[in-house]
């Protein structure tokens, strides 16, 4: 299990702004090795929520304390998945994760959380108890392309996400090659996320400020579910 306590900021950019920022970032920061030859990589997540969609509504209401629970893979052929819980308090976030096998992840994606009982980690037991007690259900699949830049000092990681697509329900299709996703973000928009420990170096902060965009509270999960709830 891996646990991280970090600062996070988000911005919504035009495609042109995103391309200009990438030019600046690539000149001073190394790309994430996962970017690969295409310069980006796939991220697919399956989000869980309570029977009354508590996590979605707390995010939409802007509550200071909130959480998300999700499964994450980076290719439909993945042999393993990551069960993750993000807990946020304002601009700070705590993320914990647990690596689980493909078949166990399939069962969890279908709403069977008993595979978590086979792990010794306290985090697995916590997730099982929480998801059973609060009636968590598999809710939505979200997929996008990500370009990432890193700086080891202060664990800085800058990502630009585009081609955000989703599928409401049908979460058992999580590992399918083509699960029938639909766009939930304007194709000419890019989501910029800036994550770091302690503080952000001034020259990086200045590059982000050059985009002339205000910080926003944007959630891919909420975009996926918008319009689907009463």
JSON list of C-alpha atoms in Angstrom, two decimals:
[
{"chain": "A", "resi": 1, "resn": "UNK", "atom": "CA", "xyz": [0.00, 0.00, 0.00]},
{"chain": "A", "resi": 2, "resn": "UNK", "atom": "CA", "xyz": [1.18, 3.48, -0.83]},
{"chain": "A", "resi": 3, "resn": "UNK", "atom": "CA", "xyz": [0.06, 6.65, 1.00]},
{"chain": "A", "resi": 4, "resn": "UNK", "atom": "CA", "xyz": [0.62, 10.20, -0.21]},
{"chain": "A", "resi": 5, "resn": "UNK", "atom": "CA", "xyz": [-0.26, 13.60, 1.29]},
{"chain": "A", "resi": 6, "resn": "UNK", "atom": "CA", "xyz": [-0.11, 16.31, -1.35]},
{"chain": "A", "resi": 7, "resn": "UNK", "atom": "CA", "xyz": [-1.26, 19.72, -2.55]},
{"chain": "A", "resi": 8, "resn": "UNK", "atom": "CA", "xyz": [-3.41, 19.78, -5.68]},
{"chain": "A", "resi": 9, "resn": "UNK", "atom": "CA", "xyz": [-4.60, 22.54, -8.02]},
{"chain": "A", "resi": 10, "resn": "UNK", "atom": "CA", "xyz": [-6.73, 22.24, -11.15]},
{"chain": "A", "resi": 11, "resn": "UNK", "atom": "CA", "xyz": [-7.30, 24.44, -14.19]},
{"chain": "A", "resi": 12, "resn": "UNK", "atom": "CA", "xyz": [-9.41, 24.12, -17.35]},
{"chain": "A", "resi": 13, "resn": "UNK", "atom": "CA", "xyz": [-7.46, 25.19, -20.45]},
{"chain": "A", "resi": 14, "resn": "UNK", "atom": "CA", "xyz": [-8.17, 25.49, -24.13]},
{"chain": "A", "resi": 15, "resn": "UNK", "atom": "CA", "xyz": [-6.31, 23.07, -26.38]},
{"chain": "A", "resi": 16, "resn": "UNK", "atom": "CA", "xyz": [-4.14, 25.95, -27.59]},
{"chain": "A", "resi": 17, "resn": "UNK", "atom": "CA", "xyz": [-3.25, 26.97, -24.04]},
{"chain": "A", "resi": 18, "resn": "UNK", "atom": "CA", "xyz": [-2.44, 23.38, -23.20]},
{"chain": "A", "resi": 19, "resn": "UNK", "atom": "CA", "xyz": [-0.10, 23.01, -26.19]},
{"chain": "A", "resi": 20, "resn": "UNK", "atom": "CA", "xyz": [1.72, 26.24, -25.34]},
{"chain": "A", "resi": 21, "resn": "UNK", "atom": "CA", "xyz": [2.14, 25.18, -21.73]},
{"chain": "A", "resi": 22, "resn": "UNK", "atom": "CA", "xyz": [3.47, 21.78, -22.82]},
{"chain": "A", "resi": 23, "resn": "UNK", "atom": "CA", "xyz": [6.15, 23.50, -24.90]},
{"chain": "A", "resi": 24, "resn": "UNK", "atom": "CA", "xyz": [7.30, 25.40, -21.83]},
{"chain": "A", "resi": 25, "resn": "UNK", "atom": "CA", "xyz": [7.12, 22.43, -19.50]},
{"chain": "A", "resi": 26, "resn": "UNK", "atom": "CA", "xyz": [8.99, 20.09, -21.83]},
{"chain": "A", "resi": 27, "resn": "UNK", "atom": "CA", "xyz": [11.88, 22.57, -21.97]},
{"chain": "A", "resi": 28, "resn": "UNK", "atom": "CA", "xyz": [12.52, 22.42, -18.22]},
{"chain": "A", "resi": 29, "resn": "UNK", "atom": "CA", "xyz": [10.89, 19.25, -16.85]},
{"chain": "A", "resi": 30, "resn": "UNK", "atom": "CA", "xyz": [11.43, 15.61, -17.83]},
{"chain": "A", "resi": 31, "resn": "UNK", "atom": "CA", "xyz": [8.38, 13.77, -19.17]},
{"chain": "A", "resi": 32, "resn": "UNK", "atom": "CA", "xyz": [6.86, 10.96, -17.17]},
{"chain": "A", "resi": 33, "resn": "UNK", "atom": "CA", "xyz": [8.34, 7.67, -18.48]},
{"chain": "A", "resi": 34, "resn": "UNK", "atom": "CA", "xyz": [4.78, 6.37, -18.88]},
{"chain": "A", "resi": 35, "resn": "UNK", "atom": "CA", "xyz": [4.15, 8.94, -21.64]},
{"chain": "A", "resi": 36, "resn": "UNK", "atom": "CA", "xyz": [5.68, 6.49, -24.10]},
{"chain": "A", "resi": 37, "resn": "UNK", "atom": "CA", "xyz": [6.31, 7.05, -27.81]},
{"chain": "A", "resi": 38, "resn": "UNK", "atom": "CA", "xyz": [2.90, 8.68, -28.33]},
{"chain": "A", "resi": 39, "resn": "UNK", "atom": "CA", "xyz": [3.69, 11.29, -25.67]},
{"chain": "A", "resi": 40, "resn": "UNK", "atom": "CA", "xyz": [0.68, 10.32, -23.58]},
{"chain": "A", "resi": 41, "resn": "UNK", "atom": "CA", "xyz": [-0.88, 7.31, -21.87]},
{"chain": "A", "resi": 42, "resn": "UNK", "atom": "CA", "xyz": [-4.32, 5.92, -21.14]},
{"chain": "A", "resi": 43, "resn": "UNK", "atom": "CA", "xyz": [-6.00, 6.20, -17.73]},
{"chain": "A", "resi": 44, "resn": "UNK", "atom": "CA", "xyz": [-9.23, 4.33, -17.02]},
{"chain": "A", "resi": 45, "resn": "UNK", "atom": "CA", "xyz": [-11.02, 4.51, -13.66]},
{"chain": "A", "resi": 46, "resn": "UNK", "atom": "CA", "xyz": [-14.17, 2.98, -12.24]},
{"chain": "A", "resi": 47, "resn": "UNK", "atom": "CA", "xyz": [-15.77, 5.13, -9.53]},
{"chain": "A", "resi": 48, "resn": "UNK", "atom": "CA", "xyz": [-17.91, 3.88, -6.69]},
{"chain": "A", "resi": 49, "resn": "UNK", "atom": "CA", "xyz": [-20.52, 5.85, -4.78]},
{"chain": "A", "resi": 50, "resn": "UNK", "atom": "CA", "xyz": [-23.15, 5.29, -2.12]},
{"chain": "A", "resi": 51, "resn": "UNK", "atom": "CA", "xyz": [-26.78, 4.42, -2.80]},
{"chain": "A", "resi": 52, "resn": "UNK", "atom": "CA", "xyz": [-27.61, 8.12, -2.35]},
{"chain": "A", "resi": 53, "resn": "UNK", "atom": "CA", "xyz": [-24.57, 9.32, -4.35]},
{"chain": "A", "resi": 54, "resn": "UNK", "atom": "CA", "xyz": [-23.06, 10.99, -1.30]},
{"chain": "A", "resi": 55, "resn": "UNK", "atom": "CA", "xyz": [-19.55, 11.46, -2.71]},
{"chain": "A", "resi": 56, "resn": "UNK", "atom": "CA", "xyz": [-20.88, 13.05, -5.91]},
{"chain": "A", "resi": 57, "resn": "UNK", "atom": "CA", "xyz": [-23.15, 15.43, -4.02]},
{"chain": "A", "resi": 58, "resn": "UNK", "atom": "CA", "xyz": [-20.46, 16.42, -1.52]},
{"chain": "A", "resi": 59, "resn": "UNK", "atom": "CA", "xyz": [-18.15, 17.34, -4.39]},
{"chain": "A", "resi": 60, "resn": "UNK", "atom": "CA", "xyz": [-20.90, 19.31, -6.16]},
{"chain": "A", "resi": 61, "resn": "UNK", "atom": "CA", "xyz": [-21.76, 21.09, -2.90]},
{"chain": "A", "resi": 62, "resn": "UNK", "atom": "CA", "xyz": [-18.09, 22.03, -2.40]},
{"chain": "A", "resi": 63, "resn": "UNK", "atom": "CA", "xyz": [-17.74, 20.44, 1.02]},
{"chain": "A", "resi": 64, "resn": "UNK", "atom": "CA", "xyz": [-14.32, 20.87, 2.61]},
{"chain": "A", "resi": 65, "resn": "UNK", "atom": "CA", "xyz": [-14.02, 17.18, 3.54]},
{"chain": "A", "resi": 66, "resn": "UNK", "atom": "CA", "xyz": [-14.85, 14.56, 0.92]},
{"chain": "A", "resi": 67, "resn": "UNK", "atom": "CA", "xyz": [-13.65, 11.30, -0.63]},
{"chain": "A", "resi": 68, "resn": "UNK", "atom": "CA", "xyz": [-13.59, 9.23, -3.82]},
{"chain": "A", "resi": 69, "resn": "UNK", "atom": "CA", "xyz": [-13.15, 5.49, -4.15]},
{"chain": "A", "resi": 70, "resn": "UNK", "atom": "CA", "xyz": [-12.08, 4.04, -7.50]},
{"chain": "A", "resi": 71, "resn": "UNK", "atom": "CA", "xyz": [-10.42, 1.21, -9.38]},
{"chain": "A", "resi": 72, "resn": "UNK", "atom": "CA", "xyz": [-7.74, 2.29, -11.86]},
{"chain": "A", "resi": 73, "resn": "UNK", "atom": "CA", "xyz": [-5.96, 0.62, -14.78]},
{"chain": "A", "resi": 74, "resn": "UNK", "atom": "CA", "xyz": [-3.73, 1.91, -17.56]},
{"chain": "A", "resi": 75, "resn": "UNK", "atom": "CA", "xyz": [-4.66, -0.58, -20.26]},
{"chain": "A", "resi": 76, "resn": "UNK", "atom": "CA", "xyz": [-7.67, -2.91, -20.68]},
{"chain": "A", "resi": 77, "resn": "UNK", "atom": "CA", "xyz": [-5.18, -5.82, -20.80]},
{"chain": "A", "resi": 78, "resn": "UNK", "atom": "CA", "xyz": [-3.77, -4.97, -17.35]},
{"chain": "A", "resi": 79, "resn": "UNK", "atom": "CA", "xyz": [-2.96, -7.96, -15.14]},
{"chain": "A", "resi": 80, "resn": "UNK", "atom": "CA", "xyz": [-3.50, -5.80, -12.07]},
{"chain": "A", "resi": 81, "resn": "UNK", "atom": "CA", "xyz": [-5.59, -2.84, -10.96]},
{"chain": "A", "resi": 82, "resn": "UNK", "atom": "CA", "xyz": [-5.29, -0.30, -8.18]},
{"chain": "A", "resi": 83, "resn": "UNK", "atom": "CA", "xyz": [-8.00, 0.32, -5.63]},
{"chain": "A", "resi": 84, "resn": "UNK", "atom": "CA", "xyz": [-7.60, 3.93, -4.54]},
{"chain": "A", "resi": 85, "resn": "UNK", "atom": "CA", "xyz": [-9.19, 6.25, -2.02]},
{"chain": "A", "resi": 86, "resn": "UNK", "atom": "CA", "xyz": [-8.69, 9.99, -2.30]},
{"chain": "A", "resi": 87, "resn": "UNK", "atom": "CA", "xyz": [-9.64, 12.08, 0.71]},
{"chain": "A", "resi": 88, "resn": "UNK", "atom": "CA", "xyz": [-9.56, 15.85, 0.28]},
{"chain": "A", "resi": 89, "resn": "UNK", "atom": "CA", "xyz": [-9.56, 18.77, 2.67]},
{"chain": "A", "resi": 90, "resn": "UNK", "atom": "CA", "xyz": [-9.51, 21.98, 0.69]},
{"chain": "A", "resi": 91, "resn": "UNK", "atom": "CA", "xyz": [-6.40, 22.05, -1.47]},
{"chain": "A", "resi": 92, "resn": "UNK", "atom": "CA", "xyz": [-4.75, 19.10, 0.29]},
{"chain": "A", "resi": 93, "resn": "UNK", "atom": "CA", "xyz": [-5.32, 15.49, -0.55]},
{"chain": "A", "resi": 94, "resn": "UNK", "atom": "CA", "xyz": [-4.47, 12.12, 0.93]},
{"chain": "A", "resi": 95, "resn": "UNK", "atom": "CA", "xyz": [-4.34, 9.21, -1.50]},
{"chain": "A", "resi": 96, "resn": "UNK", "atom": "CA", "xyz": [-4.00, 5.56, -0.54]},
{"chain": "A", "resi": 97, "resn": "UNK", "atom": "CA", "xyz": [-3.83, 2.66, -2.96]},
{"chain": "A", "resi": 98, "resn": "UNK", "atom": "CA", "xyz": [-3.76, -1.12, -3.03]},
{"chain": "A", "resi": 99, "resn": "UNK", "atom": "CA", "xyz": [-2.63, -3.30, -5.93]},
{"chain": "A", "resi": 100, "resn": "UNK", "atom": "CA", "xyz": [-5.05, -6.13, -6.66]},
{"chain": "A", "resi": 101, "resn": "UNK", "atom": "CA", "xyz": [-5.22, -8.92, -9.26]},
{"chain": "A", "resi": 102, "resn": "UNK", "atom": "CA", "xyz": [-7.28, -8.68, -12.44]},
{"chain": "A", "resi": 103, "resn": "UNK", "atom": "CA", "xyz": [-9.87, -11.30, -11.54]},
{"chain": "A", "resi": 104, "resn": "UNK", "atom": "CA", "xyz": [-10.32, -9.88, -8.06]},
{"chain": "A", "resi": 105, "resn": "UNK", "atom": "CA", "xyz": [-10.74, -6.43, -9.62]},
{"chain": "A", "resi": 106, "resn": "UNK", "atom": "CA", "xyz": [-13.38, -7.86, -11.97]},
{"chain": "A", "resi": 107, "resn": "UNK", "atom": "CA", "xyz": [-15.38, -9.05, -8.98]},
{"chain": "A", "resi": 108, "resn": "UNK", "atom": "CA", "xyz": [-15.06, -5.70, -7.25]},
{"chain": "A", "resi": 109, "resn": "UNK", "atom": "CA", "xyz": [-16.15, -3.94, -10.47]},
{"chain": "A", "resi": 110, "resn": "UNK", "atom": "CA", "xyz": [-19.31, -6.06, -10.42]},
{"chain": "A", "resi": 111, "resn": "UNK", "atom": "CA", "xyz": [-20.06, -5.01, -6.82]},
{"chain": "A", "resi": 112, "resn": "UNK", "atom": "CA", "xyz": [-18.60, -8.01, -4.98]},
{"chain": "A", "resi": 113, "resn": "UNK", "atom": "CA", "xyz": [-16.13, -6.61, -2.42]},
{"chain": "A", "resi": 114, "resn": "UNK", "atom": "CA", "xyz": [-15.29, -9.89, -0.65]},
{"chain": "A", "resi": 115, "resn": "UNK", "atom": "CA", "xyz": [-11.92, -10.21, -2.50]},
{"chain": "A", "resi": 116, "resn": "UNK", "atom": "CA", "xyz": [-10.68, -7.39, -0.26]},
{"chain": "A", "resi": 117, "resn": "UNK", "atom": "CA", "xyz": [-10.90, -9.73, 2.72]},
{"chain": "A", "resi": 118, "resn": "UNK", "atom": "CA", "xyz": [-8.02, -11.79, 1.29]},
{"chain": "A", "resi": 119, "resn": "UNK", "atom": "CA", "xyz": [-5.54, -8.94, 1.81]},
{"chain": "A", "resi": 120, "resn": "UNK", "atom": "CA", "xyz": [-3.68, -8.34, 5.04]},
{"chain": "A", "resi": 121, "resn": "UNK", "atom": "CA", "xyz": [-3.35, -4.59, 4.60]},
{"chain": "A", "resi": 122, "resn": "UNK", "atom": "CA", "xyz": [-5.44, -2.47, 6.95]},
{"chain": "A", "resi": 123, "resn": "UNK", "atom": "CA", "xyz": [-6.47, -0.31, 3.99]},
{"chain": "A", "resi": 124, "resn": "UNK", "atom": "CA", "xyz": [-8.18, -3.30, 2.32]},
{"chain": "A", "resi": 125, "resn": "UNK", "atom": "CA", "xyz": [-10.20, -4.00, 5.47]},
{"chain": "A", "resi": 126, "resn": "UNK", "atom": "CA", "xyz": [-11.08, -0.30, 5.78]},
{"chain": "A", "resi": 127, "resn": "UNK", "atom": "CA", "xyz": [-12.34, -0.15, 2.19]},
{"chain": "A", "resi": 128, "resn": "UNK", "atom": "CA", "xyz": [-14.38, -3.32, 2.59]},
{"chain": "A", "resi": 129, "resn": "UNK", "atom": "CA", "xyz": [-16.02, -2.11, 5.80]},
{"chain": "A", "resi": 130, "resn": "UNK", "atom": "CA", "xyz": [-16.74, 1.35, 4.40]},
{"chain": "A", "resi": 131, "resn": "UNK", "atom": "CA", "xyz": [-18.10, 0.14, 1.06]},
{"chain": "A", "resi": 132, "resn": "UNK", "atom": "CA", "xyz": [-20.37, -2.45, 2.71]},
{"chain": "A", "resi": 133, "resn": "UNK", "atom": "CA", "xyz": [-21.54, -0.19, 5.53]},
{"chain": "A", "resi": 134, "resn": "UNK", "atom": "CA", "xyz": [-22.37, 2.80, 3.31]},
{"chain": "A", "resi": 135, "resn": "UNK", "atom": "CA", "xyz": [-23.78, 0.80, 0.42]},
{"chain": "A", "resi": 136, "resn": "UNK", "atom": "CA", "xyz": [-21.19, 1.69, -2.21]},
{"chain": "A", "resi": 137, "resn": "UNK", "atom": "CA", "xyz": [-22.02, 0.61, -5.77]},
{"chain": "A", "resi": 138, "resn": "UNK", "atom": "CA", "xyz": [-19.99, 0.69, -9.01]},
{"chain": "A", "resi": 139, "resn": "UNK", "atom": "CA", "xyz": [-21.22, 3.86, -10.72]},
{"chain": "A", "resi": 140, "resn": "UNK", "atom": "CA", "xyz": [-19.21, 5.14, -13.67]},
{"chain": "A", "resi": 141, "resn": "UNK", "atom": "CA", "xyz": [-16.23, 4.36, -15.90]},
{"chain": "A", "resi": 142, "resn": "UNK", "atom": "CA", "xyz": [-14.05, 7.34, -16.88]},
{"chain": "A", "resi": 143, "resn": "UNK", "atom": "CA", "xyz": [-11.20, 7.22, -19.41]},
{"chain": "A", "resi": 144, "resn": "UNK", "atom": "CA", "xyz": [-8.83, 9.86, -20.80]},
{"chain": "A", "resi": 145, "resn": "UNK", "atom": "CA", "xyz": [-5.41, 10.48, -22.32]},
{"chain": "A", "resi": 146, "resn": "UNK", "atom": "CA", "xyz": [-2.77, 11.95, -20.01]},
{"chain": "A", "resi": 147, "resn": "UNK", "atom": "CA", "xyz": [0.51, 13.76, -20.61]},
{"chain": "A", "resi": 148, "resn": "UNK", "atom": "CA", "xyz": [2.65, 14.14, -17.51]},
{"chain": "A", "resi": 149, "resn": "UNK", "atom": "CA", "xyz": [5.78, 16.02, -16.46]},
{"chain": "A", "resi": 150, "resn": "UNK", "atom": "CA", "xyz": [7.68, 15.45, -13.25]},
{"chain": "A", "resi": 151, "resn": "UNK", "atom": "CA", "xyz": [10.26, 16.98, -10.96]},
{"chain": "A", "resi": 152, "resn": "UNK", "atom": "CA", "xyz": [11.59, 14.82, -8.12]},
{"chain": "A", "resi": 153, "resn": "UNK", "atom": "CA", "xyz": [12.12, 17.77, -5.79]},
{"chain": "A", "resi": 154, "resn": "UNK", "atom": "CA", "xyz": [8.92, 18.29, -3.79]},
{"chain": "A", "resi": 155, "resn": "UNK", "atom": "CA", "xyz": [7.44, 15.38, -5.74]},
{"chain": "A", "resi": 156, "resn": "UNK", "atom": "CA", "xyz": [6.06, 17.75, -8.37]},
{"chain": "A", "resi": 157, "resn": "UNK", "atom": "CA", "xyz": [3.82, 16.22, -11.01]},
{"chain": "A", "resi": 158, "resn": "UNK", "atom": "CA", "xyz": [1.99, 18.18, -13.71]},
{"chain": "A", "resi": 159, "resn": "UNK", "atom": "CA", "xyz": [-0.57, 16.45, -15.90]},
{"chain": "A", "resi": 160, "resn": "UNK", "atom": "CA", "xyz": [-2.67, 17.51, -18.89]},
{"chain": "A", "resi": 161, "resn": "UNK", "atom": "CA", "xyz": [-5.73, 15.35, -19.51]},
{"chain": "A", "resi": 162, "resn": "UNK", "atom": "CA", "xyz": [-7.82, 15.34, -22.67]},
{"chain": "A", "resi": 163, "resn": "UNK", "atom": "CA", "xyz": [-10.27, 13.14, -24.61]},
{"chain": "A", "resi": 164, "resn": "UNK", "atom": "CA", "xyz": [-12.26, 12.53, -21.42]},
{"chain": "A", "resi": 165, "resn": "UNK", "atom": "CA", "xyz": [-14.93, 9.89, -22.03]},
{"chain": "A", "resi": 166, "resn": "UNK", "atom": "CA", "xyz": [-17.22, 7.99, -19.71]},
{"chain": "A", "resi": 167, "resn": "UNK", "atom": "CA", "xyz": [-19.91, 5.36, -19.30]},
{"chain": "A", "resi": 168, "resn": "UNK", "atom": "CA", "xyz": [-22.64, 5.53, -16.68]},
{"chain": "A", "resi": 169, "resn": "UNK", "atom": "CA", "xyz": [-23.44, 2.10, -15.25]},
{"chain": "A", "resi": 170, "resn": "UNK", "atom": "CA", "xyz": [-22.38, -1.10, -17.09]},
{"chain": "A", "resi": 171, "resn": "UNK", "atom": "CA", "xyz": [-19.30, -1.11, -14.84]},
{"chain": "A", "resi": 172, "resn": "UNK", "atom": "CA", "xyz": [-18.70, -4.83, -15.41]},
{"chain": "A", "resi": 173, "resn": "UNK", "atom": "CA", "xyz": [-17.29, -3.67, -18.79]},
{"chain": "A", "resi": 174, "resn": "UNK", "atom": "CA", "xyz": [-14.34, -2.06, -17.01]},
{"chain": "A", "resi": 175, "resn": "UNK", "atom": "CA", "xyz": [-11.76, -4.38, -18.61]},
{"chain": "A", "resi": 176, "resn": "UNK", "atom": "CA", "xyz": [-13.38, -4.45, -22.06]},
{"chain": "A", "resi": 177, "resn": "UNK", "atom": "CA", "xyz": [-11.36, -3.11, -24.98]},
{"chain": "A", "resi": 178, "resn": "UNK", "atom": "CA", "xyz": [-14.25, -0.95, -26.19]},
{"chain": "A", "resi": 179, "resn": "UNK", "atom": "CA", "xyz": [-16.85, -0.51, -23.44]},
{"chain": "A", "resi": 180, "resn": "UNK", "atom": "CA", "xyz": [-18.86, 2.10, -25.36]},
{"chain": "A", "resi": 181, "resn": "UNK", "atom": "CA", "xyz": [-17.64, 5.33, -23.80]},
{"chain": "A", "resi": 182, "resn": "UNK", "atom": "CA", "xyz": [-18.99, 8.75, -24.77]},
{"chain": "A", "resi": 183, "resn": "UNK", "atom": "CA", "xyz": [-17.34, 12.23, -24.56]},
{"chain": "A", "resi": 184, "resn": "UNK", "atom": "CA", "xyz": [-18.01, 14.26, -21.41]},
{"chain": "A", "resi": 185, "resn": "UNK", "atom": "CA", "xyz": [-15.53, 17.10, -22.01]},
{"chain": "A", "resi": 186, "resn": "UNK", "atom": "CA", "xyz": [-15.28, 19.52, -24.93]},
{"chain": "A", "resi": 187, "resn": "UNK", "atom": "CA", "xyz": [-12.59, 17.96, -27.21]},
{"chain": "A", "resi": 188, "resn": "UNK", "atom": "CA", "xyz": [-10.93, 21.39, -27.41]},
{"chain": "A", "resi": 189, "resn": "UNK", "atom": "CA", "xyz": [-10.45, 21.57, -23.63]},
{"chain": "A", "resi": 190, "resn": "UNK", "atom": "CA", "xyz": [-7.64, 20.24, -21.43]},
{"chain": "A", "resi": 191, "resn": "UNK", "atom": "CA", "xyz": [-7.67, 19.63, -17.67]},
{"chain": "A", "resi": 192, "resn": "UNK", "atom": "CA", "xyz": [-4.44, 20.77, -16.04]},
{"chain": "A", "resi": 193, "resn": "UNK", "atom": "CA", "xyz": [-3.61, 19.26, -12.64]},
{"chain": "A", "resi": 194, "resn": "UNK", "atom": "CA", "xyz": [-0.65, 20.41, -10.55]},
{"chain": "A", "resi": 195, "resn": "UNK", "atom": "CA", "xyz": [0.35, 18.20, -7.60]},
{"chain": "A", "resi": 196, "resn": "UNK", "atom": "CA", "xyz": [3.22, 18.75, -5.22]},
{"chain": "A", "resi": 197, "resn": "UNK", "atom": "CA", "xyz": [4.50, 18.41, -1.67]},
{"chain": "A", "resi": 198, "resn": "UNK", "atom": "CA", "xyz": [5.39, 21.44, 0.47]},
{"chain": "A", "resi": 199, "resn": "UNK", "atom": "CA", "xyz": [5.59, 24.16, -2.23]},
{"chain": "A", "resi": 200, "resn": "UNK", "atom": "CA", "xyz": [5.71, 24.75, -5.98]},
{"chain": "A", "resi": 201, "resn": "UNK", "atom": "CA", "xyz": [8.84, 26.28, -7.47]},
{"chain": "A", "resi": 202, "resn": "UNK", "atom": "CA", "xyz": [8.31, 29.85, -8.66]},
{"chain": "A", "resi": 203, "resn": "UNK", "atom": "CA", "xyz": [9.35, 29.26, -12.27]},
{"chain": "A", "resi": 204, "resn": "UNK", "atom": "CA", "xyz": [6.78, 26.48, -12.61]},
{"chain": "A", "resi": 205, "resn": "UNK", "atom": "CA", "xyz": [4.14, 28.62, -10.93]},
{"chain": "A", "resi": 206, "resn": "UNK", "atom": "CA", "xyz": [4.91, 31.45, -13.39]},
{"chain": "A", "resi": 207, "resn": "UNK", "atom": "CA", "xyz": [4.46, 29.12, -16.37]},
{"chain": "A", "resi": 208, "resn": "UNK", "atom": "CA", "xyz": [1.06, 28.08, -15.09]},
{"chain": "A", "resi": 209, "resn": "UNK", "atom": "CA", "xyz": [0.09, 31.68, -14.44]},
{"chain": "A", "resi": 210, "resn": "UNK", "atom": "CA", "xyz": [0.98, 32.50, -18.04]},
{"chain": "A", "resi": 211, "resn": "UNK", "atom": "CA", "xyz": [-2.08, 30.49, -19.09]},
{"chain": "A", "resi": 212, "resn": "UNK", "atom": "CA", "xyz": [-4.15, 33.28, -17.51]},
{"chain": "A", "resi": 213, "resn": "UNK", "atom": "CA", "xyz": [-6.74, 30.85, -16.19]},
{"chain": "A", "resi": 214, "resn": "UNK", "atom": "CA", "xyz": [-8.33, 30.83, -12.75]},
{"chain": "A", "resi": 215, "resn": "UNK", "atom": "CA", "xyz": [-8.22, 27.71, -10.62]},
{"chain": "A", "resi": 216, "resn": "UNK", "atom": "CA", "xyz": [-11.35, 25.57, -10.93]},
{"chain": "A", "resi": 217, "resn": "UNK", "atom": "CA", "xyz": [-12.96, 22.72, -9.03]},
{"chain": "A", "resi": 218, "resn": "UNK", "atom": "CA", "xyz": [-13.33, 20.23, -11.87]},
{"chain": "A", "resi": 219, "resn": "UNK", "atom": "CA", "xyz": [-14.01, 16.52, -11.38]},
{"chain": "A", "resi": 220, "resn": "UNK", "atom": "CA", "xyz": [-13.96, 13.94, -14.17]},
{"chain": "A", "resi": 221, "resn": "UNK", "atom": "CA", "xyz": [-16.24, 11.75, -12.08]},
{"chain": "A", "resi": 222, "resn": "UNK", "atom": "CA", "xyz": [-18.78, 14.54, -11.70]},
{"chain": "A", "resi": 223, "resn": "UNK", "atom": "CA", "xyz": [-18.59, 15.30, -15.42]},
{"chain": "A", "resi": 224, "resn": "UNK", "atom": "CA", "xyz": [-19.33, 11.66, -16.11]},
{"chain": "A", "resi": 225, "resn": "UNK", "atom": "CA", "xyz": [-22.42, 11.69, -13.90]},
{"chain": "A", "resi": 226, "resn": "UNK", "atom": "CA", "xyz": [-23.75, 15.17, -14.71]},
{"chain": "A", "resi": 227, "resn": "UNK", "atom": "CA", "xyz": [-27.18, 14.95, -16.24]},
{"chain": "A", "resi": 228, "resn": "UNK", "atom": "CA", "xyz": [-27.65, 11.37, -15.01]},
{"chain": "A", "resi": 229, "resn": "UNK", "atom": "CA", "xyz": [-28.89, 12.28, -11.55]},
{"chain": "A", "resi": 230, "resn": "UNK", "atom": "CA", "xyz": [-32.12, 13.98, -10.46]}
]
